[in-house]
GROMACS .gro file of C-alpha atoms in nm:
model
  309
    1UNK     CA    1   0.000   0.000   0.000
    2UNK     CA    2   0.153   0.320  -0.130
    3UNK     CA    3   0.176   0.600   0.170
    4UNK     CA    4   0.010   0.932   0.101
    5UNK     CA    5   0.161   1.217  -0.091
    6UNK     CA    6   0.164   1.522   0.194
    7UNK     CA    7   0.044   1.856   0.079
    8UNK     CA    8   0.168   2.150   0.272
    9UNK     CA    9  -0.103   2.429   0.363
   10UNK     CA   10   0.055   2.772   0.244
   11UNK     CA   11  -0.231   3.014   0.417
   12UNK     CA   12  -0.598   2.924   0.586
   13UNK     CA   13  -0.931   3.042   0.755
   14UNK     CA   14  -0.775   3.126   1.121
   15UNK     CA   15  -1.125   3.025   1.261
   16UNK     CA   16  -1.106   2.707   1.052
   17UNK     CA   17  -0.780   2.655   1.137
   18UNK     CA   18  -0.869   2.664   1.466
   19UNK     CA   19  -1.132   2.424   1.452
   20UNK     CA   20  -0.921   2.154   1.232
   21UNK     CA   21  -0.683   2.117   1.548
   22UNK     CA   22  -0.927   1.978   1.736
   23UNK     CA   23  -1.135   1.795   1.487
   24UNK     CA   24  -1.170   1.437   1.446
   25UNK     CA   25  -1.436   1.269   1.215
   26UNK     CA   26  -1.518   1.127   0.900
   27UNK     CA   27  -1.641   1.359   0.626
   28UNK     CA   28  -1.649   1.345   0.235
   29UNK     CA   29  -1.589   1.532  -0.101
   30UNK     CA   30  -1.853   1.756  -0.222
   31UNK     CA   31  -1.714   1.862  -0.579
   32UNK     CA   32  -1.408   1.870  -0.751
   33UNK     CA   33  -1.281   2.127  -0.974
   34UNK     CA   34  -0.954   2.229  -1.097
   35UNK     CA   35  -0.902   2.516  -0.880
   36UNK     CA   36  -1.123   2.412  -0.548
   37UNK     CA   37  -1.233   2.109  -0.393
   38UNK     CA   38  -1.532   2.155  -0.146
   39UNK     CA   39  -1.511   1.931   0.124
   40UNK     CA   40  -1.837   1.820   0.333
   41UNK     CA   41  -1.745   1.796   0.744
   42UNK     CA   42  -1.876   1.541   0.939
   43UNK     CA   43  -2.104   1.807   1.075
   44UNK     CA   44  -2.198   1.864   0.703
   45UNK     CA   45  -2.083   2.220   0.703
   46UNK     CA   46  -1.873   2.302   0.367
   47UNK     CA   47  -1.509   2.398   0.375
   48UNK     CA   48  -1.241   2.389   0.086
   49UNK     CA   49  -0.931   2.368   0.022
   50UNK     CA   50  -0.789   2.619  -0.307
   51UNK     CA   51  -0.496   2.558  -0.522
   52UNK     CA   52  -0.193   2.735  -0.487
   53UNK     CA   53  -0.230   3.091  -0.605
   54UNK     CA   54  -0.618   3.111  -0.514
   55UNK     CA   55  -0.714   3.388  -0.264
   56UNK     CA   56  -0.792   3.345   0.110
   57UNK     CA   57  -1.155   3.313   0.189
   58UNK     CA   58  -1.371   3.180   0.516
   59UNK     CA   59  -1.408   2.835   0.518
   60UNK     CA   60  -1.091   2.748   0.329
   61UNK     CA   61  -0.727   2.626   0.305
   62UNK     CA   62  -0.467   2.732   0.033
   63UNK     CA   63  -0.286   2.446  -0.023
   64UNK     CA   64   0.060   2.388  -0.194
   65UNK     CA   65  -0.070   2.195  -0.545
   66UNK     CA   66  -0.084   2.378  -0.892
   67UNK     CA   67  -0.459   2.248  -0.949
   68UNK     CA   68  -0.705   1.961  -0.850
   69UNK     CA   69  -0.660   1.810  -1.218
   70UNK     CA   70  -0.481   1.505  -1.205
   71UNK     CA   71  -0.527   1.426  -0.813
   72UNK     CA   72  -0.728   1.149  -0.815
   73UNK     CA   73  -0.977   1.311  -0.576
   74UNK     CA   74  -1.360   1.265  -0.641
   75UNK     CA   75  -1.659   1.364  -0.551
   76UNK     CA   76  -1.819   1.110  -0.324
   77UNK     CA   77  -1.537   0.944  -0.133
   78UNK     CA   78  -1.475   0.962   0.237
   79UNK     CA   79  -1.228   1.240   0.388
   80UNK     CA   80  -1.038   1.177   0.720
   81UNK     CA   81  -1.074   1.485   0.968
   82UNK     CA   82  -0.756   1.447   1.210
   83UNK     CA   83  -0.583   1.641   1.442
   84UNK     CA   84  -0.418   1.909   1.245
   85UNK     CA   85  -0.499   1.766   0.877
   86UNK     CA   86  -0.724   1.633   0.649
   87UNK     CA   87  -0.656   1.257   0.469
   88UNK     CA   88  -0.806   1.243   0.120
   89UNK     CA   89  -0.752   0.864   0.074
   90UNK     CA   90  -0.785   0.692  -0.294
   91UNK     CA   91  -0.626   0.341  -0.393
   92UNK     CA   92  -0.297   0.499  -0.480
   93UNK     CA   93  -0.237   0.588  -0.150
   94UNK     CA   94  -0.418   0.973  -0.189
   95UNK     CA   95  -0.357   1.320  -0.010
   96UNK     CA   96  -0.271   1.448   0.331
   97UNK     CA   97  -0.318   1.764   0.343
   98UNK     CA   98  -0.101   1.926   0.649
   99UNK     CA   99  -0.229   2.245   0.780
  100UNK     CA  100  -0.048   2.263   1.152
  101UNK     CA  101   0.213   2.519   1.034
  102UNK     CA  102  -0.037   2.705   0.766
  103UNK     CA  103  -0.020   3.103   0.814
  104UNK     CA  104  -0.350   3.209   0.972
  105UNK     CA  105  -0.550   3.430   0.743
  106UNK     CA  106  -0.774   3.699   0.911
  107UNK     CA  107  -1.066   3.893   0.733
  108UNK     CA  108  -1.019   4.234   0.874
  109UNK     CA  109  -1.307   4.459   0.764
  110UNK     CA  110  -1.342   4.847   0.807
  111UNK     CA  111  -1.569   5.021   0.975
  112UNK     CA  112  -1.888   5.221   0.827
  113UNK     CA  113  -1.936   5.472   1.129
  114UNK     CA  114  -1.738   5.765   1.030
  115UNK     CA  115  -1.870   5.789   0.685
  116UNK     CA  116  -2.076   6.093   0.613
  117UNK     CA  117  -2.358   6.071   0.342
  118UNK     CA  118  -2.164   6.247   0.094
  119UNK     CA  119  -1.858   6.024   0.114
  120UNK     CA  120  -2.082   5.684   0.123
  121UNK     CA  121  -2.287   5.808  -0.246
  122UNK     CA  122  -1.915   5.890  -0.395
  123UNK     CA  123  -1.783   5.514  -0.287
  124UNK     CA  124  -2.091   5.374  -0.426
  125UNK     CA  125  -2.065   5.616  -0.732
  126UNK     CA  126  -1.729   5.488  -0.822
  127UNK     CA  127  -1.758   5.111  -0.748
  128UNK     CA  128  -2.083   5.175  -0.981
  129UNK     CA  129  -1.892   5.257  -1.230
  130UNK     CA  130  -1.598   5.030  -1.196
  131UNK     CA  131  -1.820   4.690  -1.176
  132UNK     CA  132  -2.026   4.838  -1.461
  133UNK     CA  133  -1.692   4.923  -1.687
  134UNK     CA  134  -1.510   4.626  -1.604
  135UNK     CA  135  -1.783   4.350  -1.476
  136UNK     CA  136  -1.910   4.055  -1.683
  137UNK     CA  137  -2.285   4.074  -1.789
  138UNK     CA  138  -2.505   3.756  -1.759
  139UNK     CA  139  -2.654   3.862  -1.437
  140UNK     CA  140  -2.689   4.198  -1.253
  141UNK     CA  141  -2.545   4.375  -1.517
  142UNK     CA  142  -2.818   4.280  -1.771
  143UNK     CA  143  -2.831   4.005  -2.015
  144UNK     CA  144  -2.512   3.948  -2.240
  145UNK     CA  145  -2.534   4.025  -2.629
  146UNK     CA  146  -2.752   3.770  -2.797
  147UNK     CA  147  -2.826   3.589  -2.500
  148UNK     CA  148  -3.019   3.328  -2.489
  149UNK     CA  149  -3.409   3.346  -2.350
  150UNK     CA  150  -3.334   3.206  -2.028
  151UNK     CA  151  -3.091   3.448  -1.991
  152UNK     CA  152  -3.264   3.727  -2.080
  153UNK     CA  153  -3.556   3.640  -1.850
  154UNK     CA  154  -3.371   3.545  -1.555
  155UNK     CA  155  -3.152   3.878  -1.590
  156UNK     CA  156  -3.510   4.069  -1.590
  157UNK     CA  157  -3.573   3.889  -1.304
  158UNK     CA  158  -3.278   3.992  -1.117
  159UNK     CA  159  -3.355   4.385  -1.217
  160UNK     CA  160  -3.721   4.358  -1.070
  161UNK     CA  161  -3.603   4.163  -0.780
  162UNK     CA  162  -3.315   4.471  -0.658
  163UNK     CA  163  -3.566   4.740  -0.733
  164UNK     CA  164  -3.832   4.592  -0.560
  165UNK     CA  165  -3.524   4.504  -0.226
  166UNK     CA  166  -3.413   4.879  -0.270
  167UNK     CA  167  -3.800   5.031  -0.230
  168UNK     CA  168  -3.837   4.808   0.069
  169UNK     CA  169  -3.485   4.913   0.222
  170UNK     CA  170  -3.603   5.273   0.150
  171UNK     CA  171  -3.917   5.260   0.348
  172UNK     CA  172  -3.839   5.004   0.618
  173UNK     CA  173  -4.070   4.786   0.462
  174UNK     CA  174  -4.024   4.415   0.617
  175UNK     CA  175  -4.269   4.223   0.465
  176UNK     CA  176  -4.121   4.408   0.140
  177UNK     CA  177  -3.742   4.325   0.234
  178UNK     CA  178  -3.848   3.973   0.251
  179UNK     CA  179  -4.054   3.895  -0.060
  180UNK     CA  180  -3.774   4.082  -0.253
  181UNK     CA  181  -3.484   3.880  -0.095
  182UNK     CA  182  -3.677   3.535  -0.157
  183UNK     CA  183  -3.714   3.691  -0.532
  184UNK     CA  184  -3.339   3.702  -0.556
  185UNK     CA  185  -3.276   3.413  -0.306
  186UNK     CA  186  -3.129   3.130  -0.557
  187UNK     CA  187  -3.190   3.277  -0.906
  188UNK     CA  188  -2.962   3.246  -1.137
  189UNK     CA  189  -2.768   2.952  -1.227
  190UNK     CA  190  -2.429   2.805  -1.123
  191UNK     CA  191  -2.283   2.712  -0.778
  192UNK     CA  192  -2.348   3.082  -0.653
  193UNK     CA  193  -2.664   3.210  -0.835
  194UNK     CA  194  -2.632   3.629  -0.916
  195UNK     CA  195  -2.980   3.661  -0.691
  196UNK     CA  196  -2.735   3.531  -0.365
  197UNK     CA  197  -2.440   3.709  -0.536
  198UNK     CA  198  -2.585   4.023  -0.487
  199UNK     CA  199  -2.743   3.963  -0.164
  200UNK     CA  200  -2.402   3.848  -0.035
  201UNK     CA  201  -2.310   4.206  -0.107
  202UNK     CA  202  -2.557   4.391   0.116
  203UNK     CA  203  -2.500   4.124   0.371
  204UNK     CA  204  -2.121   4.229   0.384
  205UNK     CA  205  -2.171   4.595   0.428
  206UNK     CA  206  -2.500   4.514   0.682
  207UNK     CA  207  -2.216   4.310   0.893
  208UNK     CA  208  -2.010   4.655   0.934
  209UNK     CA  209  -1.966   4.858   1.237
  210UNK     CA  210  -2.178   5.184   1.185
  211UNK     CA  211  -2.390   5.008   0.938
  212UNK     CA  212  -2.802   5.115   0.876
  213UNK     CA  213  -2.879   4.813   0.707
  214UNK     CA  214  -2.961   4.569   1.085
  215UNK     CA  215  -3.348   4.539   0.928
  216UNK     CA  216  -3.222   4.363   0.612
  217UNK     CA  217  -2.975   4.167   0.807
  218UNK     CA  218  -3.237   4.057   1.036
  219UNK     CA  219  -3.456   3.946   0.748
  220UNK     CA  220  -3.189   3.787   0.536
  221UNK     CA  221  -3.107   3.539   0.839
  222UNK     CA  222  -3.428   3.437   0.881
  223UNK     CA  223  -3.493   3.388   0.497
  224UNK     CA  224  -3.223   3.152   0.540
  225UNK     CA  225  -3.300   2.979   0.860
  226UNK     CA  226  -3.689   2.901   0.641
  227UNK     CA  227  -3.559   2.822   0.331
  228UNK     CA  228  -3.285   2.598   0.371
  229UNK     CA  229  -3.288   2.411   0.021
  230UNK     CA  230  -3.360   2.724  -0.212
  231UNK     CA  231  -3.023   2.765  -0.325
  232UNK     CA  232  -2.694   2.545  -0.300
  233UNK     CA  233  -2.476   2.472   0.023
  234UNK     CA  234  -2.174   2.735  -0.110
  235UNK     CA  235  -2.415   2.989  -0.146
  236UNK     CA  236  -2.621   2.933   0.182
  237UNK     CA  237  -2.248   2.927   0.372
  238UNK     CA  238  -2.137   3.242   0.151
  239UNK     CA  239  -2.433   3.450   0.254
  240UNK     CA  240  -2.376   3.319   0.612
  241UNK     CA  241  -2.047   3.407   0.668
  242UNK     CA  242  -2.063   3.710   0.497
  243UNK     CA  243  -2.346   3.837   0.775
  244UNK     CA  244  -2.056   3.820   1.015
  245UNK     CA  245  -1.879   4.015   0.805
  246UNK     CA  246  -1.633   3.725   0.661
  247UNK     CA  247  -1.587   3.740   0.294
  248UNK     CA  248  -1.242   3.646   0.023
  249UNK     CA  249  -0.951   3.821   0.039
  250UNK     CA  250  -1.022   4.049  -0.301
  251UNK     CA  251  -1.325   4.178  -0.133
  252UNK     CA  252  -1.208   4.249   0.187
  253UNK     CA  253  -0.918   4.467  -0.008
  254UNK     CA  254  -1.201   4.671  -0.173
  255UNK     CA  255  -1.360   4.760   0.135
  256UNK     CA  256  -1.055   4.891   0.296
  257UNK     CA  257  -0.930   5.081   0.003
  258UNK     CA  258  -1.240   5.257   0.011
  259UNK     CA  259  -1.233   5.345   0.376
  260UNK     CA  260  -0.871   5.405   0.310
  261UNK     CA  261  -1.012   5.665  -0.006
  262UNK     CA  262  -1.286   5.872   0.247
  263UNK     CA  263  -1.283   6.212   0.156
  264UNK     CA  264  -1.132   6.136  -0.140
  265UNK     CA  265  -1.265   6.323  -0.494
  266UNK     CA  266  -1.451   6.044  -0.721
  267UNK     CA  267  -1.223   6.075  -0.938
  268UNK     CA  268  -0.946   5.991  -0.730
  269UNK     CA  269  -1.130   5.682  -0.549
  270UNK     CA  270  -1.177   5.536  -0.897
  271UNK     CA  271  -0.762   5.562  -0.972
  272UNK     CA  272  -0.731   5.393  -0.624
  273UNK     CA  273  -0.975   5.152  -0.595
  274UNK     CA  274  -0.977   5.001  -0.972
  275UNK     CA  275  -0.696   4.718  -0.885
  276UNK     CA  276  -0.888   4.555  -0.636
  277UNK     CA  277  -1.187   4.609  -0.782
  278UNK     CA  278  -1.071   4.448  -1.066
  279UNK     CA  279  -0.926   4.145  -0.864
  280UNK     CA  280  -1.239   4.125  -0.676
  281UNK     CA  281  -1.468   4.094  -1.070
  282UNK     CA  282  -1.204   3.827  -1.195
  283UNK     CA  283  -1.375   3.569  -0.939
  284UNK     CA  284  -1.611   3.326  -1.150
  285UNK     CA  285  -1.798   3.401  -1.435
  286UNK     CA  286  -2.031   3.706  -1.290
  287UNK     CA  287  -1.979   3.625  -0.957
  288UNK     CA  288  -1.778   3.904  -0.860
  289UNK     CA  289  -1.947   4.130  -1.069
  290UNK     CA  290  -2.280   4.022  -0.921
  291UNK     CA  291  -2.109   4.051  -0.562
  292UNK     CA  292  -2.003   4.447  -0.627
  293UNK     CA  293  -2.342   4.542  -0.759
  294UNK     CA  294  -2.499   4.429  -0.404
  295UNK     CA  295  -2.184   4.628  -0.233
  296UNK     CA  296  -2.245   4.937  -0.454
  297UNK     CA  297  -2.619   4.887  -0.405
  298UNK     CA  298  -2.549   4.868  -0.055
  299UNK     CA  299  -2.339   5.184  -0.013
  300UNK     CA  300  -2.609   5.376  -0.224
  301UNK     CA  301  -2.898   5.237   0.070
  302UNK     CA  302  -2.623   5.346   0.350
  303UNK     CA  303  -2.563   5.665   0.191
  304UNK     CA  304  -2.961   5.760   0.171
  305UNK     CA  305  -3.016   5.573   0.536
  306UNK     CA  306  -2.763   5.780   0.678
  307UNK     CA  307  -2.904   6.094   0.540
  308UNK     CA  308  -3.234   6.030   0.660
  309UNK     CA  309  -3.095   6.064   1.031
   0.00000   0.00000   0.00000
């Protein structure tokens, strides 16, 4: 019997991290693909482990392998949780992936409270305009050039579904927040549809100290505490974490470059702000595109909450 190839862990989730040291369990593989493997815990909570050169995120590991290609890991087979590593076993002997010396990762998020109005509508103005210059359409941004029916309707749907979440923001309007969110609550296809995409924004900046938006949070959490099976397990865990503020690396950086950038000129914020910006849009196909146009929906609600004080 061949003895497993060990995989180093270059960077992880600290509060994962945490957890791995003391876990010990049998779990199994969710879904392959070349650049993540989602791994189910024996609690059936999602974690996964990214290929060298893929941001940090909650939930994950960044392990030392170019890609998940030729590994011989499947979806389906068992996964050994032990103390300080996880054993992906296969009949050539598999992986053991060591993460007791990874480098903890820690998603450090700004703070909302000392924006004034003015400052939160030129953020939003200039991520606007960044996710709409450089984002992928196919989903918040509107149906792509001869797209396909499907497409075209499901994008429509998306447009009524964040007008219809902005009016009920506006107003305070509960019963309106939450038939708009289930609107957008798993529409859209892929593994993250653009409906949860965009929610996951709002839920990010609703997570923030100094933040207005505690009514949609509220809602959002119980939306997902009803409707468990609406949408797929990454997307329910994405929209969790990121209503404790937890979101990848790229997006994190965008936050803090624009609290970095307050009192900045527009102009200025959009020199400063395009990298990450553009880092954050490269994840998926419209996935971080859809993310950004819940954030710069978001900052617009802030921005009008704030001046309704």
């Amino acid at each position: 019997m061949r003895t497993a190839v060990e995989v180093r862990t270059r960077s992880g989730d600290a509060v994962l991290l945490a957890r791995l040291r003391a876990l010990d369990g049998c779990g199994s593989v969710h879904s392959v693909f070349r650049g993540v493997v989602n791994l189910l815990l024996p609690d059936g909570e999602l974690i996964a482990l990214a290929a060298r050169g893929r941001e940090n995120a909650p939930r994950t590991l960044v392990v030392e392998i170019a890609h998940w290609g030729h590994s011989g890991v499947a979806a389906g087979r068992p996964v050994e949780f032990r103390a300080g590593g996880i054993a992906l076993p296969d009949g050539a002997g598999g992986l053991w992936v060591d993460a007791r010396e990874a480098e903890e990762w820690h998603p450090i998020v700004p703070s909302l409270a000392a924006f004034s109005p003015a400052e939160l509508g030129t953020a939003a103005r200039a991520l606007d305009r960044l996710t709409r210059t450089y984002g992928q359409s196919g989903g918040m941004l509107g149906a792509a050039a001869a797209a396909a029916p499907m497409e075209i309707a499901v994008c429509a749907a998306l447009d009524r579904g964040r007008a219809a979440l902005v009016k009920a923001v506006r107003t305070s309007d509960t019963a309106g927040i939450r038939a708009a969110i289930l609107a957008l609550h798993g529409l859209g296809p892929g593994l993250t549809p653009a409906g949860d995409d965009f929610l996951t924004g709002i839920a990010l900046l609703s997570a923030l100290d100094g933040s207005g938006l505690d009514g949609y949070a509220r809602t959002l959490r119980d939306v997902l505490a009803t409707h468990s099976g609406r949408t797929t397990l990454l997307s329910t865990t994405t929209l969790h974490e990121a209503l404790s503020g937890r979101v990848r690396a790229a997006l994190v950086d965008v936050l803090n470059v624009l609290a970095a950038g307050r009192g900045q000129s527009e102009r200025h914020l959009l020199d400063t702000v395009q990298n990450p910006v553009r880092r954050a849009l490269a994840h998926g196909h419209t996935s971080g595109t859809d993310t950004l146009s819940g954030l710069a929906t978001g900052l617009h609600l802030e921005r009008e909450l704030r001046g309704s004080l």
